[in-house]
Amino acid sequence: DVKVTQSSRYLVKRTGEKVFLECVQDMDHENMFWYRQDPGLGLRLIYFSYDVKMKEKGDIPEGYSVSREKKERFSLILESASTNQTSMYLCASSPVGQGAGNTIYFGEGSWLTVV
Amino acid sequence: QKEVEQDPGPLSVPEGAIVSLNCTYSNSAFQYFMWYRQYSRKGPELLMYTYSSGNKEDGRFTAQVDKSSKYISLFIRDSQPSDSATYLCAMKRGAGNNRKLIWGLGTSLAVNP
C-alpha cells in the first residue's frame, strides 16, 4: 500500500514563528503536493513538486514556501505564521502516468493552530 | 461560478438506504472524474475513478458520469454506518499530472444505525 506520512498531526504555534511541516512518501512517486483544507473553501493547492528541487506555485502560495531535496520528502514552510494560516494541511503524492495510474494519495493531515 | 459545484449537505439517511451524491461542473473539457471519501480528521482516499461518460460499479458503489448534462453521481447501495464520511468529487481535463485537479467542496454523509 502507498503510504504518505505527515510527521506532525497536531501543532500549536505562535504568530510569527517559522513552521515546518514534513511529508514522506514510500512509493517513489515523482509528484508531490501540499494542500490546505478549510470549511466552506475545500481543498486548495498551495504548492506542487514534479521532481527533486522542482516546484510550482499552486493557487494559494502566499506566505508559504516548500523544499524538496529528496524524491521521497516534501516540506512545507510557513516563514512567519499568521492566524489565518490555522488550517488542516494535507500532503499528497502521485506517480506520473495515465488514467487511474496517476491516482493521488493523501497523508492523514496536519492540524495547525496559530495563536 | 465555481467550476465544480457540490452540495455540502449534511445528508442523513437510515442504515440500508440508497444514497445519491452529486456534483455538477461547468467545463465541458473535463474527462477524468473521481470520488474520494474522507473520514473525520483523516486524509481523503480514492473510492472510484471513471473516464468520460458511463457507469462504473465497485461493490456497493456505482459512479455515473453524464457529460451531456455535466453531472456526475456516486450511488451507495445498502448504506452502512461505516459509510459516514465526507465525499469529495474531483475532475480534470487530461490524463496528465494532478496539478490540474479541480475539487468539489465535499458532501457530509451520516448513516444512522
Short mmCIF file of C-alpha atoms in Angstrom, two decimals:
data_model
loop_
_atom_site.label_atom_id
_atom_site.label_comp_id
_atom_site.label_asym_id
_atom_site.label_seq_id
_atom_site.Cartn_x
_atom_site.Cartn_y
_atom_site.Cartn_z
CA ASP A 1 0.00 0.00 0.00
CA VAL A 2 1.10 3.54 -0.74
CA LYS A 3 1.94 5.43 2.38
CA VAL A 4 2.18 9.18 2.72
CA THR A 5 3.32 10.11 6.21
CA GLN A 6 2.97 13.52 7.75
CA SER A 7 5.17 13.64 10.80
CA SER A 8 3.13 16.09 12.87
CA ARG A 9 -0.61 15.53 13.27
CA TYR A 10 -1.38 18.39 15.65
CA LEU A 11 0.66 21.55 16.15
CA VAL A 12 0.11 24.81 18.02
CA LYS A 13 2.41 27.66 17.04
CA ARG A 14 2.67 31.35 17.88
CA THR A 15 2.20 34.17 15.41
CA GLY A 16 5.47 34.99 13.70
CA GLU A 17 7.05 31.58 14.26
CA LYS A 18 8.64 29.69 11.39
CA VAL A 19 6.81 26.38 10.95
CA PHE A 20 7.95 23.26 9.14
CA LEU A 21 5.54 20.56 8.03
CA GLU A 22 7.23 17.39 6.86
CA CYS A 23 5.91 14.75 4.50
CA VAL A 24 7.43 11.48 3.30
CA GLN A 25 6.09 9.03 0.71
CA ASP A 26 7.33 5.49 0.23
CA MET A 27 6.25 4.72 -3.35
CA ASP A 28 8.89 6.55 -5.39
CA HIS A 29 6.29 8.98 -6.76
CA GLU A 30 7.52 11.85 -8.90
CA ASN A 31 4.74 14.28 -7.99
CA MET A 32 4.05 15.67 -4.54
CA PHE A 33 1.53 18.23 -3.36
CA TRP A 34 0.66 20.40 -0.38
CA TYR A 35 -2.98 21.37 0.09
CA ARG A 36 -4.83 23.14 2.83
CA GLN A 37 -8.44 22.30 3.63
CA ASP A 38 -10.84 24.74 5.24
CA PRO A 39 -14.60 24.54 5.85
CA GLY A 40 -16.52 26.15 3.02
CA LEU A 41 -13.36 26.53 0.90
CA GLY A 42 -12.49 22.90 0.31
CA LEU A 43 -9.09 21.68 -0.83
CA ARG A 44 -6.78 24.37 -2.17
CA LEU A 45 -3.40 23.64 -3.71
CA ILE A 46 -0.50 25.52 -2.12
CA TYR A 47 2.49 24.07 -3.96
CA PHE A 48 3.26 21.22 -6.31
CA SER A 49 6.58 19.50 -6.99
CA TYR A 50 7.20 17.34 -10.06
CA ASP A 51 10.79 16.37 -9.32
CA VAL A 52 13.59 16.87 -6.82
CA LYS A 53 14.29 20.58 -6.37
CA MET A 54 11.47 21.42 -8.83
CA LYS A 55 8.38 23.22 -7.64
CA GLU A 56 5.42 25.08 -8.99
CA LYS A 57 3.11 27.51 -7.22
CA GLY A 58 -0.42 26.36 -6.66
CA ASP A 59 -3.48 28.50 -6.17
CA ILE A 60 -2.58 29.99 -2.77
CA PRO A 61 1.24 30.09 -2.37
CA GLU A 62 1.43 33.41 -0.50
CA GLY A 63 3.04 33.03 2.91
CA TYR A 64 4.37 29.55 2.14
CA SER A 65 7.49 28.01 0.66
CA VAL A 66 8.49 24.41 0.00
CA SER A 67 11.57 22.27 -0.16
CA ARG A 68 12.16 19.00 -1.98
CA GLU A 69 15.77 17.90 -1.57
CA LYS A 70 14.98 14.18 -1.89
CA LYS A 71 12.38 12.46 -4.01
CA GLU A 72 10.52 10.97 -1.08
CA ARG A 73 10.37 14.10 1.08
CA PHE A 74 8.42 17.32 0.57
CA SER A 75 8.39 20.02 3.23
CA LEU A 76 6.04 22.95 3.62
CA ILE A 77 7.41 26.03 5.35
CA LEU A 78 5.43 28.86 6.86
CA GLU A 79 8.01 31.63 7.02
CA SER A 80 6.13 33.70 9.60
CA ALA A 81 2.97 32.00 10.81
CA SER A 82 -0.20 34.04 10.99
CA THR A 83 -3.60 33.22 12.49
CA ASN A 84 -5.17 32.97 9.02
CA GLN A 85 -2.90 30.00 8.36
CA THR A 86 -4.72 27.98 11.01
CA SER A 87 -5.93 25.03 8.96
CA MET A 88 -5.63 21.36 8.12
CA TYR A 89 -2.67 20.74 5.81
CA LEU A 90 -2.66 17.71 3.56
CA CYS A 91 0.36 16.29 1.77
CA ALA A 92 -0.20 14.05 -1.25
CA SER A 93 1.77 12.20 -3.88
CA SER A 94 1.07 10.63 -7.25
CA PRO A 95 3.08 8.84 -9.92
CA VAL A 96 3.46 10.08 -13.47
CA GLY A 97 1.17 8.04 -15.68
CA GLN A 98 -2.10 7.83 -17.49
CA GLY A 99 -5.63 7.48 -16.23
CA ALA A 100 -6.09 5.69 -12.93
CA GLY A 101 -2.36 5.07 -12.84
CA ASN A 102 -1.71 8.54 -11.56
CA THR A 103 -4.11 8.46 -8.65
CA ILE A 104 -3.32 10.97 -5.94
CA TYR A 105 -2.68 9.58 -2.45
CA PHE A 106 -3.05 11.67 0.68
CA GLY A 107 -1.47 11.66 4.09
CA GLU A 108 -3.57 11.84 7.24
CA GLY A 109 -3.24 15.60 7.59
CA SER A 110 -1.56 18.04 9.94
CA TRP A 111 -3.81 20.25 12.05
CA LEU A 112 -2.07 23.57 12.62
CA THR A 113 -3.34 26.17 15.04
CA VAL A 114 -1.62 29.56 15.08
CA VAL A 115 -2.28 31.62 18.21
CA GLN B 1 -19.48 30.41 -10.72
CA LYS B 2 -17.24 27.65 -9.40
CA GLU B 3 -16.01 25.08 -11.92
CA VAL B 4 -17.33 22.26 -9.72
CA GLU B 5 -20.40 22.51 -7.50
CA GLN B 6 -21.22 20.02 -4.77
CA ASP B 7 -23.98 20.30 -2.17
CA PRO B 8 -22.25 20.26 1.24
CA GLY B 9 -25.20 18.60 3.00
CA PRO B 10 -25.26 17.29 5.63
CA LEU B 11 -27.11 14.29 4.33
CA SER B 12 -28.57 11.93 6.96
CA VAL B 13 -30.00 8.53 5.99
CA PRO B 14 -31.00 5.34 7.81
CA GLU B 15 -28.85 2.26 7.52
CA GLY B 16 -29.65 0.26 4.39
CA ALA B 17 -30.79 3.28 2.35
CA ILE B 18 -29.59 4.03 -1.17
CA VAL B 19 -27.53 7.21 -1.16
CA SER B 20 -27.06 9.50 -4.13
CA LEU B 21 -24.26 12.07 -4.08
CA ASN B 22 -23.84 14.53 -6.93
CA CYS B 23 -21.55 17.10 -8.50
CA THR B 24 -22.17 19.45 -11.38
CA TYR B 25 -19.44 21.12 -13.40
CA SER B 26 -19.15 23.83 -15.98
CA ASN B 27 -16.06 22.88 -18.00
CA SER B 28 -17.03 20.51 -20.82
CA ALA B 29 -13.37 19.60 -21.30
CA PHE B 30 -13.28 17.53 -18.09
CA GLN B 31 -12.81 13.87 -18.93
CA TYR B 32 -11.50 12.22 -15.76
CA PHE B 33 -13.77 12.02 -12.74
CA MET B 34 -13.01 10.79 -9.26
CA TRP B 35 -14.77 10.27 -5.96
CA TYR B 36 -12.83 10.42 -2.72
CA ARG B 37 -14.02 9.52 0.77
CA GLN B 38 -12.71 11.42 3.78
CA TYR B 39 -13.33 10.26 7.32
CA SER B 40 -13.25 12.83 10.10
CA ARG B 41 -9.72 14.11 10.78
CA LYS B 42 -8.22 11.88 8.08
CA GLY B 43 -6.93 12.46 4.56
CA PRO B 44 -9.12 11.70 1.52
CA GLU B 45 -8.85 8.26 -0.07
CA LEU B 46 -9.82 7.31 -3.62
CA LEU B 47 -13.12 5.43 -4.00
CA MET B 48 -13.88 5.47 -7.71
CA TYR B 49 -12.19 6.69 -10.90
CA THR B 50 -14.03 6.98 -14.24
CA TYR B 51 -13.07 8.22 -17.65
CA SER B 52 -15.56 10.04 -19.87
CA SER B 53 -19.22 9.02 -19.74
CA GLY B 54 -20.91 5.92 -18.42
CA ASN B 55 -21.19 3.88 -15.26
CA LYS B 56 -18.65 2.08 -13.15
CA GLU B 57 -19.52 -0.30 -10.35
CA ASP B 58 -17.41 -1.50 -7.43
CA GLY B 59 -19.25 -3.49 -4.80
CA ARG B 60 -21.90 -1.28 -3.22
CA PHE B 61 -20.63 1.82 -5.04
CA THR B 62 -21.59 2.99 -8.52
CA ALA B 63 -20.14 6.06 -10.21
CA GLN B 64 -22.07 7.61 -13.06
CA VAL B 65 -20.99 10.34 -15.47
CA ASP B 66 -23.38 12.26 -17.72
CA LYS B 67 -21.22 14.55 -19.81
CA SER B 68 -24.16 15.96 -21.77
CA SER B 69 -25.62 17.33 -18.53
CA LYS B 70 -22.20 17.97 -16.92
CA TYR B 71 -23.28 15.93 -13.93
CA ILE B 72 -21.65 13.11 -12.00
CA SER B 73 -23.12 10.90 -9.31
CA LEU B 74 -21.99 8.40 -6.73
CA PHE B 75 -24.56 5.85 -5.56
CA ILE B 76 -24.11 3.83 -2.39
CA ARG B 77 -26.36 0.78 -2.02
CA ASP B 78 -27.21 -0.80 1.33
CA SER B 79 -25.52 2.07 3.16
CA GLN B 80 -23.71 1.26 6.40
CA PRO B 81 -22.75 3.42 9.41
CA SER B 82 -19.14 2.95 8.28
CA ASP B 83 -20.03 4.94 5.14
CA SER B 84 -20.46 8.05 7.31
CA ALA B 85 -17.86 10.43 5.92
CA THR B 86 -17.40 13.40 3.61
CA TYR B 87 -17.43 12.54 -0.09
CA LEU B 88 -15.39 14.71 -2.43
CA CYS B 89 -15.68 14.76 -6.19
CA ALA B 90 -12.67 15.74 -8.29
CA MET B 91 -12.12 16.08 -12.01
CA LYS B 92 -9.55 17.07 -14.62
CA ARG B 93 -9.25 17.58 -18.35
CA GLY B 94 -6.32 15.45 -19.32
CA ALA B 95 -4.67 12.26 -18.20
CA GLY B 96 -1.63 14.20 -17.07
CA ASN B 97 -0.47 15.21 -13.66
CA ASN B 98 -2.90 16.01 -10.88
CA ARG B 99 -1.74 19.62 -10.65
CA LYS B 100 -4.89 20.48 -12.61
CA LEU B 101 -7.30 18.51 -10.45
CA ILE B 102 -10.41 20.53 -9.55
CA TRP B 103 -12.18 19.60 -6.31
CA GLY B 104 -15.73 19.89 -5.08
CA LEU B 105 -16.24 21.10 -1.52
CA GLY B 106 -17.50 17.72 -0.33
CA THR B 107 -20.83 16.35 0.90
CA SER B 108 -21.09 15.23 4.52
CA LEU B 109 -22.99 11.93 4.88
CA ALA B 110 -24.27 10.36 8.11
CA VAL B 111 -25.70 6.83 8.01
CA ASN B 112 -27.71 6.17 11.15
CA PRO B 113 -27.98 2.63 12.61
#
